[in-house]
Amino acid sequence: MTEFMQTQAGDAGAFERFDLARVPSPCFVVDEIAIARNLAMLAEVADQSGAHILSALKAFSMFALAPMIRQYLHGTCASGLYEARLAREEYGGEVATFCAGYKESEIDEIIALSDHLIFNSIGQKERFLPRVSAASKPVQVGLRINPEHSEGEIPKYDPCAPCSRLGIPISQLTDKDLEGVDGLHFHTLCEQGFEPLKRTWDAIEARILPYADQLKWLNFGGGHHITRADYDRTALIEFIKDLRTRTGLQIYLEPGEAVALDAGILVGEILDLPTNGMNLAITDISATCHMPDVIEAPYRPAMLNEVSEGHLYRLGGPSCLAGDVIGDYSRAELLKIGERIAFLDQAHYSMVKTNTFNGVALPSIALWNSETDELTMVRKFNYTNFRNRLS
Ligand SMILES: Cc1ncc(COP(=O)(O)O)c(C=O)c1O
């Protein structure tokens, strides 16, 4: 494990008792009971605070669960045309779309699909506002602001880092910019608790409150780890209630990870066990194809049944990339070829990011009910899926 690689927390939960041989390999297995548990927590925050909570499709868009998500949350947030269409066609409820840059050729369709259309710059707002006004149904317009207050430690994940392209720096915002605008949006957090949100709001409140009378809503983006055991949900509820009373504005949150936290695993199989300075294990799970954030973030995914001391292996994928390494793991017993393994907490930001580099097969997708033990194969991919993306 390299120094900069943080091991993801990862809670095996009910997956401790899931028989990995029940699914084809590789395969994402999502526990609908764990998703329902997360959704119930989010719905409680929404009910008690009066906030509207939207599920961020960029993090988790397993639309087989859309009927369940619809029961708990107000809607979804989308990152552009395709997600907005998925949101409208599969999920229903409110659709808030934010994209760093809308295209002329797509804007009318996006407007037709969205309830909130959030612009990243004044230039985009001025260019496309007449199209919103001309639309056959009302669409509320938002502006993404950059609070110029960093809470993130890693610049790659900090939209307030110097020269960030995300959001209008709040110090540049003028009265004229707010003309025709119904709401302000910021997204600056990443896997964080309540305090960073509070500090961010405190840093910008004086700049925003003068506009409260002309606005309808504030959207605090995602990055709130609301369903994590140590998240201070009571403080969040009180904060939102107070803000709604003081400003009269509707408050939106659009968490992604929190919807699917600790709710899915990625099952794989050991293909080979070579050695080179240490024990190696080649698996049919590829970091670069199936869990790209392992390399990009980077992080080390927690593994089911790993031990702190035992037989140490460096696990990696079947692709040609030398860096297609998942991490170093200790096991109580020696690994065997054909043995099943699983990485924890893979429902969010893995399933949505898979690719077929090297022709590596996409993982199947299965839904498991950890209470009834019912298993449903939702999707399997084949050669045609690989071929049709290419030409
Ligand atoms: C605008 C916006 N909203 C919501 C989210 C969801 O964030 P998370 O999955 O960290 O909760 C993101 C993530 O990048 C985002 O960019």
Tab-separated table of C-alpha atoms and ligand atoms in Angstrom:
chain	number	residue	atom	x	y	z
A	1	MET	CA	0.000	0.000	0.000
A	2	THR	CA	1.451	3.360	-1.011
A	3	GLU	CA	1.561	6.191	1.494
A	4	PHE	CA	-1.052	8.335	-0.238
A	5	MET	CA	-3.527	5.490	-0.518
A	6	GLN	CA	-6.171	5.686	2.170
A	7	THR	CA	-7.987	2.491	2.968
A	8	GLN	CA	-11.681	2.976	2.588
A	9	ALA	CA	-13.586	2.282	5.817
A	10	GLY	CA	-15.952	-0.350	4.386
A	11	ASP	CA	-18.483	-2.159	6.506
A	12	ALA	CA	-19.253	-5.701	5.325
A	13	GLY	CA	-22.659	-5.581	7.036
A	14	ALA	CA	-24.915	-8.381	5.849
A	15	PHE	CA	-22.459	-9.342	3.079
A	16	GLU	CA	-20.568	-11.386	5.708
A	17	ARG	CA	-23.196	-14.057	5.065
A	18	PHE	CA	-23.594	-13.699	1.286
A	19	ASP	CA	-22.390	-16.741	-0.652
A	20	LEU	CA	-20.121	-15.197	-3.324
A	21	ALA	CA	-20.600	-18.260	-5.556
A	22	ARG	CA	-24.249	-17.343	-6.152
A	23	VAL	CA	-23.409	-14.735	-8.808
A	24	PRO	CA	-21.372	-14.784	-12.039
A	25	SER	CA	-17.947	-13.137	-11.752
A	26	PRO	CA	-17.334	-10.240	-11.773
A	27	CYS	CA	-20.589	-8.913	-10.374
A	28	PHE	CA	-21.847	-5.943	-8.387
A	29	VAL	CA	-24.221	-7.122	-5.672
A	30	VAL	CA	-26.380	-4.437	-4.076
A	31	ASP	CA	-28.300	-5.112	-0.869
A	32	GLU	CA	-31.696	-3.433	-1.194
A	33	ILE	CA	-32.150	-3.549	2.576
A	34	ALA	CA	-29.003	-1.457	3.035
A	35	ILE	CA	-30.222	1.011	0.394
A	36	ALA	CA	-33.627	1.211	2.141
A	37	ARG	CA	-31.833	1.844	5.467
A	38	ASN	CA	-29.888	4.762	3.913
A	39	LEU	CA	-32.997	6.137	2.216
A	40	ALA	CA	-34.979	5.989	5.468
A	41	MET	CA	-32.266	8.058	7.209
A	42	LEU	CA	-32.299	10.617	4.399
A	43	ALA	CA	-36.099	10.747	4.396
A	44	GLU	CA	-36.065	11.382	8.143
A	45	VAL	CA	-33.703	14.326	7.660
A	46	ALA	CA	-35.975	15.642	4.891
A	47	ASP	CA	-39.154	15.199	6.951
A	48	GLN	CA	-37.768	16.762	10.114
A	49	SER	CA	-35.916	19.640	8.467
A	50	GLY	CA	-38.286	20.368	5.577
A	51	ALA	CA	-35.407	20.073	3.083
A	52	HIS	CA	-35.853	18.453	-0.305
A	53	ILE	CA	-33.334	15.656	-0.816
A	54	LEU	CA	-32.384	14.582	-4.334
A	55	SER	CA	-30.395	11.457	-5.170
A	56	ALA	CA	-27.276	12.307	-7.242
A	57	LEU	CA	-27.379	9.991	-10.247
A	58	LYS	CA	-23.688	10.544	-11.021
A	59	ALA	CA	-22.846	8.524	-7.899
A	60	PHE	CA	-25.455	5.795	-8.083
A	61	SER	CA	-27.905	5.304	-10.913
A	62	MET	CA	-28.982	1.689	-10.575
A	63	PHE	CA	-32.445	2.495	-11.859
A	64	ALA	CA	-33.777	-0.945	-10.925
A	65	LEU	CA	-34.047	0.713	-7.507
A	66	ALA	CA	-35.765	3.864	-8.811
A	67	PRO	CA	-39.199	2.779	-7.502
A	68	MET	CA	-37.698	2.443	-4.011
A	69	ILE	CA	-35.805	5.739	-4.200
A	70	ARG	CA	-38.985	7.498	-5.328
A	71	GLN	CA	-40.761	6.360	-2.150
A	72	TYR	CA	-38.234	8.121	0.079
A	73	LEU	CA	-36.695	11.107	-1.734
A	74	HIS	CA	-38.017	14.147	-3.581
A	75	GLY	CA	-36.240	13.362	-6.839
A	76	THR	CA	-32.816	13.249	-8.430
A	77	CYS	CA	-30.054	15.530	-9.612
A	78	ALA	CA	-28.566	15.088	-13.058
A	79	SER	CA	-25.277	16.112	-14.653
A	80	GLY	CA	-26.495	16.657	-18.212
A	81	LEU	CA	-28.809	15.379	-20.899
A	82	TYR	CA	-28.473	11.631	-20.403
A	83	GLU	CA	-28.847	11.673	-16.645
A	84	ALA	CA	-31.726	14.156	-16.904
A	85	ARG	CA	-33.472	11.763	-19.278
A	86	LEU	CA	-32.821	8.812	-16.977
A	87	ALA	CA	-34.105	10.921	-14.093
A	88	ARG	CA	-37.329	11.857	-15.857
A	89	GLU	CA	-38.004	8.482	-17.490
A	90	GLU	CA	-37.016	6.137	-14.664
A	91	TYR	CA	-37.141	8.028	-11.382
A	92	GLY	CA	-39.761	10.790	-11.603
A	93	GLY	CA	-40.045	13.455	-8.900
A	94	GLU	CA	-38.040	16.660	-9.096
A	95	VAL	CA	-35.094	16.846	-11.498
A	96	ALA	CA	-32.318	19.381	-10.846
A	97	THR	CA	-29.717	19.531	-13.597
A	98	PHE	CA	-26.292	21.081	-13.243
A	99	CYS	CA	-23.657	20.870	-15.944
A	100	ALA	CA	-20.367	22.770	-16.115
A	101	GLY	CA	-21.142	23.542	-19.761
A	102	TYR	CA	-24.447	23.074	-21.619
A	103	LYS	CA	-24.450	22.531	-25.382
A	104	GLU	CA	-26.561	24.534	-27.787
A	105	SER	CA	-27.728	21.295	-29.404
A	106	GLU	CA	-28.955	19.793	-26.110
A	107	ILE	CA	-30.270	22.715	-24.085
A	108	ASP	CA	-33.921	22.590	-25.183
A	109	GLU	CA	-34.192	18.895	-24.365
A	110	ILE	CA	-32.517	19.427	-20.990
A	111	ILE	CA	-34.921	22.280	-20.212
A	112	ALA	CA	-37.882	20.047	-21.088
A	113	LEU	CA	-36.600	17.338	-18.731
A	114	SER	CA	-35.586	19.528	-15.760
A	115	ASP	CA	-37.369	21.385	-12.955
A	116	HIS	CA	-34.222	23.258	-11.952
A	117	LEU	CA	-31.572	24.229	-14.503
A	118	ILE	CA	-28.381	25.328	-12.788
A	119	PHE	CA	-25.756	27.321	-14.686
A	120	ASN	CA	-22.045	27.270	-13.956
A	121	SER	CA	-21.288	30.744	-15.333
A	122	ILE	CA	-22.950	34.050	-16.075
A	123	GLY	CA	-22.035	33.566	-19.741
A	124	GLN	CA	-24.050	30.322	-19.939
A	125	LYS	CA	-26.935	31.884	-18.037
A	126	GLU	CA	-27.139	34.877	-20.378
A	127	ARG	CA	-26.844	32.678	-23.431
A	128	PHE	CA	-29.538	30.191	-22.479
A	129	LEU	CA	-31.974	32.189	-20.284
A	130	PRO	CA	-34.096	33.203	-23.323
A	131	ARG	CA	-34.471	29.491	-24.135
A	132	VAL	CA	-35.737	28.843	-20.586
A	133	SER	CA	-38.218	31.734	-20.897
A	134	ALA	CA	-39.434	30.363	-24.216
A	135	ALA	CA	-39.976	26.851	-22.826
A	136	SER	CA	-43.506	25.479	-22.751
A	137	LYS	CA	-43.288	24.693	-19.024
A	138	PRO	CA	-41.844	26.686	-16.123
A	139	VAL	CA	-38.242	25.829	-15.220
A	140	GLN	CA	-36.471	27.425	-12.286
A	141	VAL	CA	-33.034	28.814	-12.943
A	142	GLY	CA	-30.105	28.395	-10.586
A	143	LEU	CA	-26.535	29.638	-10.471
A	144	ARG	CA	-23.704	27.544	-9.091
A	145	ILE	CA	-21.531	29.711	-6.904
A	146	ASN	CA	-18.014	29.067	-5.687
A	147	PRO	CA	-18.047	29.987	-1.970
A	148	GLU	CA	-14.251	30.560	-2.125
A	149	HIS	CA	-14.032	28.628	1.134
A	150	SER	CA	-12.151	25.339	0.940
A	151	GLU	CA	-13.044	22.407	3.141
A	152	GLY	CA	-11.345	19.778	0.986
A	153	GLU	CA	-7.723	18.766	1.413
A	154	ILE	CA	-7.175	17.352	-2.079
A	155	PRO	CA	-7.263	20.012	-4.846
A	156	LYS	CA	-8.646	17.506	-7.377
A	157	TYR	CA	-11.763	17.183	-5.222
A	158	ASP	CA	-11.951	20.809	-4.110
A	159	PRO	CA	-14.192	23.010	-6.294
A	160	CYS	CA	-12.869	26.018	-4.318
A	161	ALA	CA	-9.221	25.355	-5.224
A	162	PRO	CA	-7.436	28.234	-7.002
A	163	CYS	CA	-8.563	28.737	-10.620
A	164	SER	CA	-11.416	26.228	-10.192
A	165	ARG	CA	-13.723	26.065	-13.196
A	166	LEU	CA	-16.700	25.121	-11.039
A	167	GLY	CA	-19.060	27.871	-9.964
A	168	ILE	CA	-19.060	31.666	-10.072
A	169	PRO	CA	-16.676	33.002	-7.410
A	170	ILE	CA	-18.968	34.560	-4.822
A	171	SER	CA	-16.815	37.698	-4.666
A	172	GLN	CA	-17.667	38.329	-8.346
A	173	LEU	CA	-21.437	37.967	-7.992
A	174	THR	CA	-23.387	41.184	-8.819
A	175	ASP	CA	-27.041	42.189	-8.472
A	176	LYS	CA	-27.380	41.980	-12.240
A	177	ASP	CA	-26.126	38.378	-12.248
A	178	LEU	CA	-29.061	37.429	-10.024
A	179	GLU	CA	-31.677	38.737	-12.477
A	180	GLY	CA	-33.900	35.902	-13.613
A	181	VAL	CA	-32.377	33.555	-11.015
A	182	ASP	CA	-34.544	31.483	-8.642
A	183	GLY	CA	-31.863	29.719	-6.636
A	184	LEU	CA	-28.195	29.430	-5.722
A	185	HIS	CA	-26.282	26.170	-5.665
A	186	PHE	CA	-22.910	25.184	-4.291
A	187	HIS	CA	-21.191	21.833	-4.161
A	188	THR	CA	-17.924	21.945	-2.258
A	189	LEU	CA	-17.872	18.946	0.078
A	190	CYS	CA	-16.650	15.395	-0.364
A	191	GLU	CA	-17.486	12.594	2.081
A	192	GLN	CA	-17.849	15.150	4.884
A	193	GLY	CA	-19.747	15.628	8.127
A	194	PHE	CA	-22.013	18.503	9.169
A	195	GLU	CA	-19.379	20.952	10.457
A	196	PRO	CA	-17.771	21.649	7.036
A	197	LEU	CA	-21.226	22.526	5.666
A	198	LYS	CA	-21.840	24.870	8.576
A	199	ARG	CA	-18.460	26.548	8.157
A	200	THR	CA	-19.098	26.984	4.432
A	201	TRP	CA	-22.463	28.575	5.067
A	202	ASP	CA	-21.005	30.853	7.761
A	203	ALA	CA	-18.372	32.000	5.246
A	204	ILE	CA	-20.984	33.090	2.696
A	205	GLU	CA	-24.118	33.919	4.645
A	206	ALA	CA	-23.574	37.673	4.659
A	207	ARG	CA	-23.159	37.672	0.864
A	208	ILE	CA	-26.292	35.581	0.256
A	209	LEU	CA	-28.835	36.915	2.752
A	210	PRO	CA	-29.366	40.238	0.924
A	211	TYR	CA	-30.689	38.212	-2.027
A	212	ALA	CA	-32.961	35.960	0.030
A	213	ASP	CA	-36.131	37.912	-0.844
A	214	GLN	CA	-35.651	37.480	-4.567
A	215	LEU	CA	-34.700	33.765	-4.410
A	216	LYS	CA	-36.806	30.636	-3.937
A	217	TRP	CA	-34.176	28.072	-2.919
A	218	LEU	CA	-30.627	27.214	-1.946
A	219	ASN	CA	-29.044	23.931	-3.003
A	220	PHE	CA	-26.097	22.711	-0.921
A	221	GLY	CA	-24.989	20.046	-3.437
A	222	GLY	CA	-23.614	16.683	-2.367
A	223	GLY	CA	-20.660	15.420	-0.364
A	224	HIS	CA	-22.732	15.134	2.834
A	225	HIS	CA	-22.083	11.704	4.369
A	226	ILE	CA	-25.464	11.864	6.075
A	227	THR	CA	-25.935	8.095	6.389
A	228	ARG	CA	-22.556	7.485	8.044
A	229	ALA	CA	-22.865	6.422	11.687
A	230	ASP	CA	-20.965	9.466	12.994
A	231	TYR	CA	-22.778	12.132	10.925
A	232	ASP	CA	-24.517	14.682	13.157
A	233	ARG	CA	-27.969	14.483	11.592
A	234	THR	CA	-29.605	16.370	14.466
A	235	ALA	CA	-27.330	19.364	13.876
A	236	LEU	CA	-28.083	19.257	10.132
A	237	ILE	CA	-31.836	19.188	10.777
A	238	GLU	CA	-31.641	22.125	13.216
A	239	PHE	CA	-29.414	24.092	10.821
A	240	ILE	CA	-31.845	23.641	7.911
A	241	LYS	CA	-34.899	24.423	10.014
A	242	ASP	CA	-33.289	27.613	11.278
A	243	LEU	CA	-32.200	28.646	7.788
A	244	ARG	CA	-35.654	28.032	6.343
A	245	THR	CA	-37.239	30.116	9.096
A	246	ARG	CA	-34.786	32.965	8.751
A	247	THR	CA	-34.706	33.144	4.952
A	248	GLY	CA	-38.014	31.649	3.839
A	249	LEU	CA	-36.038	29.668	1.250
A	250	GLN	CA	-36.454	26.019	0.319
A	251	ILE	CA	-33.274	24.028	0.995
A	252	TYR	CA	-32.078	21.256	-1.299
A	253	LEU	CA	-29.410	18.632	-0.657
A	254	GLU	CA	-28.221	16.290	-3.397
A	255	PRO	CA	-26.179	13.490	-1.823
A	256	GLY	CA	-24.952	10.612	-3.958
A	257	GLU	CA	-22.661	8.449	-1.862
A	258	ALA	CA	-24.933	8.709	1.172
A	259	VAL	CA	-27.695	6.929	-0.766
A	260	ALA	CA	-25.577	3.863	-1.487
A	261	LEU	CA	-23.025	3.909	1.348
A	262	ASP	CA	-22.008	0.393	2.459
A	263	ALA	CA	-24.759	-1.113	0.310
A	264	GLY	CA	-22.879	-2.978	-2.419
A	265	ILE	CA	-19.919	-5.236	-3.097
A	266	LEU	CA	-17.972	-6.143	-6.220
A	267	VAL	CA	-17.450	-9.894	-6.420
A	268	GLY	CA	-14.491	-11.285	-8.371
A	269	GLU	CA	-12.446	-14.403	-8.846
A	270	ILE	CA	-8.761	-15.276	-8.482
A	271	LEU	CA	-7.349	-16.112	-11.920
A	272	ASP	CA	-3.670	-16.630	-11.174
A	273	LEU	CA	-1.195	-16.529	-8.300
A	274	PRO	CA	2.265	-15.560	-9.577
A	275	THR	CA	5.116	-14.288	-7.414
A	276	ASN	CA	7.594	-11.485	-8.009
A	277	GLY	CA	9.195	-10.204	-4.840
A	278	MET	CA	5.919	-10.940	-3.090
A	279	ASN	CA	2.746	-12.952	-3.574
A	280	LEU	CA	0.648	-11.583	-6.413
A	281	ALA	CA	-2.932	-12.373	-7.356
A	282	ILE	CA	-4.517	-11.637	-10.727
A	283	THR	CA	-8.285	-11.253	-10.537
A	284	ASP	CA	-11.073	-10.681	-13.057
A	285	ILE	CA	-11.727	-7.368	-11.285
A	286	SER	CA	-9.735	-4.567	-12.849
A	287	ALA	CA	-9.039	-1.379	-10.921
A	288	THR	CA	-8.832	0.632	-14.125
A	289	CYS	CA	-11.993	-0.865	-15.710
A	290	HIS	CA	-14.241	-1.532	-12.733
A	291	MET	CA	-13.097	0.667	-9.847
A	292	PRO	CA	-11.253	3.552	-11.573
A	293	ASP	CA	-11.392	5.699	-8.421
A	294	VAL	CA	-8.952	3.236	-6.832
A	295	ILE	CA	-6.356	4.683	-9.207
A	296	GLU	CA	-7.792	8.163	-9.669
A	297	ALA	CA	-8.598	9.099	-6.063
A	298	PRO	CA	-6.522	7.027	-5.163
A	299	TYR	CA	-7.841	4.744	-2.428
A	300	ARG	CA	-7.556	1.149	-1.324
A	301	PRO	CA	-10.939	-0.582	-1.226
A	302	ALA	CA	-11.628	-2.671	1.849
A	303	MET	CA	-11.905	-6.373	1.092
A	304	LEU	CA	-14.290	-8.921	2.546
A	305	ASN	CA	-12.465	-11.325	4.885
A	306	GLU	CA	-9.134	-9.485	4.907
A	307	VAL	CA	-7.121	-9.816	8.106
A	308	SER	CA	-4.507	-7.513	9.578
A	309	GLU	CA	-1.821	-10.193	9.619
A	310	GLY	CA	-1.699	-13.261	7.443
A	311	HIS	CA	-0.711	-14.236	3.902
A	312	LEU	CA	-0.019	-10.994	2.051
A	313	TYR	CA	-0.973	-10.585	-1.623
A	314	ARG	CA	-0.876	-7.707	-4.100
A	315	LEU	CA	-4.128	-7.954	-6.033
A	316	GLY	CA	-4.476	-6.590	-9.546
A	317	GLY	CA	-6.601	-6.818	-12.662
A	318	PRO	CA	-6.247	-8.719	-15.932
A	319	SER	CA	-5.518	-5.611	-18.085
A	320	CYS	CA	-2.178	-4.591	-19.626
A	321	LEU	CA	-1.822	-1.542	-17.377
A	322	ALA	CA	1.112	-2.002	-15.002
A	323	GLY	CA	-0.729	0.181	-12.516
A	324	ASP	CA	-3.891	-1.923	-12.612
A	325	VAL	CA	-3.310	-2.707	-8.950
A	326	ILE	CA	-6.136	-2.816	-6.413
A	327	GLY	CA	-3.976	-2.989	-3.296
A	328	ASP	CA	-2.151	-5.239	-0.839
A	329	TYR	CA	-4.284	-7.556	1.277
A	330	SER	CA	-3.665	-10.162	3.955
A	331	ARG	CA	-5.734	-13.296	4.164
A	332	ALA	CA	-5.916	-15.894	6.911
A	333	GLU	CA	-5.653	-18.745	4.398
A	334	LEU	CA	-3.630	-18.997	1.190
A	335	LEU	CA	-5.645	-17.842	-1.824
A	336	LYS	CA	-6.655	-20.462	-4.382
A	337	ILE	CA	-7.192	-20.135	-8.118
A	338	GLY	CA	-10.935	-19.918	-8.767
A	339	GLU	CA	-11.630	-18.581	-5.264
A	340	ARG	CA	-14.168	-15.805	-4.941
A	341	ILE	CA	-13.297	-12.471	-3.337
A	342	ALA	CA	-15.242	-9.238	-2.831
A	343	PHE	CA	-14.446	-5.560	-2.360
A	344	LEU	CA	-16.666	-3.554	-0.036
A	345	ASP	CA	-18.658	-0.378	-0.571
A	346	GLN	CA	-18.635	-0.524	-4.359
A	347	ALA	CA	-22.232	0.495	-5.135
A	348	HIS	CA	-21.392	4.189	-5.588
A	349	TYR	CA	-18.905	5.685	-8.060
A	350	SER	CA	-17.864	2.220	-9.341
A	351	MET	CA	-20.889	0.897	-11.253
A	352	VAL	CA	-21.319	4.308	-12.937
A	353	LYS	CA	-17.649	4.472	-13.975
A	354	THR	CA	-16.979	1.055	-15.500
A	355	ASN	CA	-15.402	0.757	-18.936
A	356	THR	CA	-14.203	-2.023	-21.234
A	357	PHE	CA	-10.537	-1.048	-21.755
A	358	ASN	CA	-8.631	-4.116	-23.035
A	359	GLY	CA	-12.010	-5.733	-23.748
A	360	VAL	CA	-12.306	-6.538	-20.054
A	361	ALA	CA	-15.888	-7.689	-19.376
A	362	LEU	CA	-18.246	-5.401	-17.491
A	363	PRO	CA	-19.402	-6.754	-14.122
A	364	SER	CA	-22.955	-8.111	-14.004
A	365	ILE	CA	-25.370	-6.375	-11.654
A	366	ALA	CA	-27.412	-8.217	-9.032
A	367	LEU	CA	-29.840	-7.164	-6.347
A	368	TRP	CA	-29.893	-9.030	-3.065
A	369	ASN	CA	-32.351	-8.763	-0.221
A	370	SER	CA	-30.364	-9.485	2.933
A	371	GLU	CA	-33.579	-10.105	4.908
A	372	THR	CA	-35.267	-12.633	2.602
A	373	ASP	CA	-32.010	-13.791	0.924
A	374	GLU	CA	-33.738	-13.335	-2.453
A	375	LEU	CA	-31.276	-12.694	-5.281
A	376	THR	CA	-32.240	-11.101	-8.602
A	377	MET	CA	-29.861	-10.861	-11.551
A	378	VAL	CA	-30.581	-7.394	-12.910
A	379	ARG	CA	-28.169	-7.235	-15.852
A	380	LYS	CA	-25.461	-9.255	-17.577
A	381	PHE	CA	-23.149	-7.812	-20.211
A	382	ASN	CA	-21.609	-9.561	-23.184
A	383	TYR	CA	-19.407	-9.110	-26.231
A	384	THR	CA	-22.086	-7.044	-27.998
A	385	ASN	CA	-21.991	-4.387	-25.261
A	386	PHE	CA	-18.215	-4.101	-25.753
A	387	ARG	CA	-18.400	-4.090	-29.560
A	388	ASN	CA	-21.230	-1.561	-29.879
A	389	ARG	CA	-19.409	1.112	-27.938
A	390	LEU	CA	-16.532	1.063	-30.359
A	391	SER	CA	-17.934	1.596	-33.850
B	1	LIG	C1	-23.048	19.047	-8.304
B	1	LIG	C2	-22.958	17.789	-7.520
B	1	LIG	N1	-24.005	17.395	-6.778
B	1	LIG	C3	-23.983	16.247	-6.064
B	1	LIG	C4	-22.872	15.435	-6.067
B	1	LIG	C5	-22.878	14.155	-5.257
B	1	LIG	O1	-21.863	14.152	-4.319
B	1	LIG	P1	-21.661	12.917	-3.312
B	1	LIG	O2	-21.818	11.673	-4.088
B	1	LIG	O3	-20.273	13.097	-2.807
B	1	LIG	O4	-22.677	13.070	-2.238
B	1	LIG	C6	-21.739	15.813	-6.819
B	1	LIG	C7	-20.525	14.981	-6.841
B	1	LIG	O5	-19.534	15.240	-7.447
B	1	LIG	C8	-21.800	17.014	-7.571
B	1	LIG	O6	-20.753	17.395	-8.327
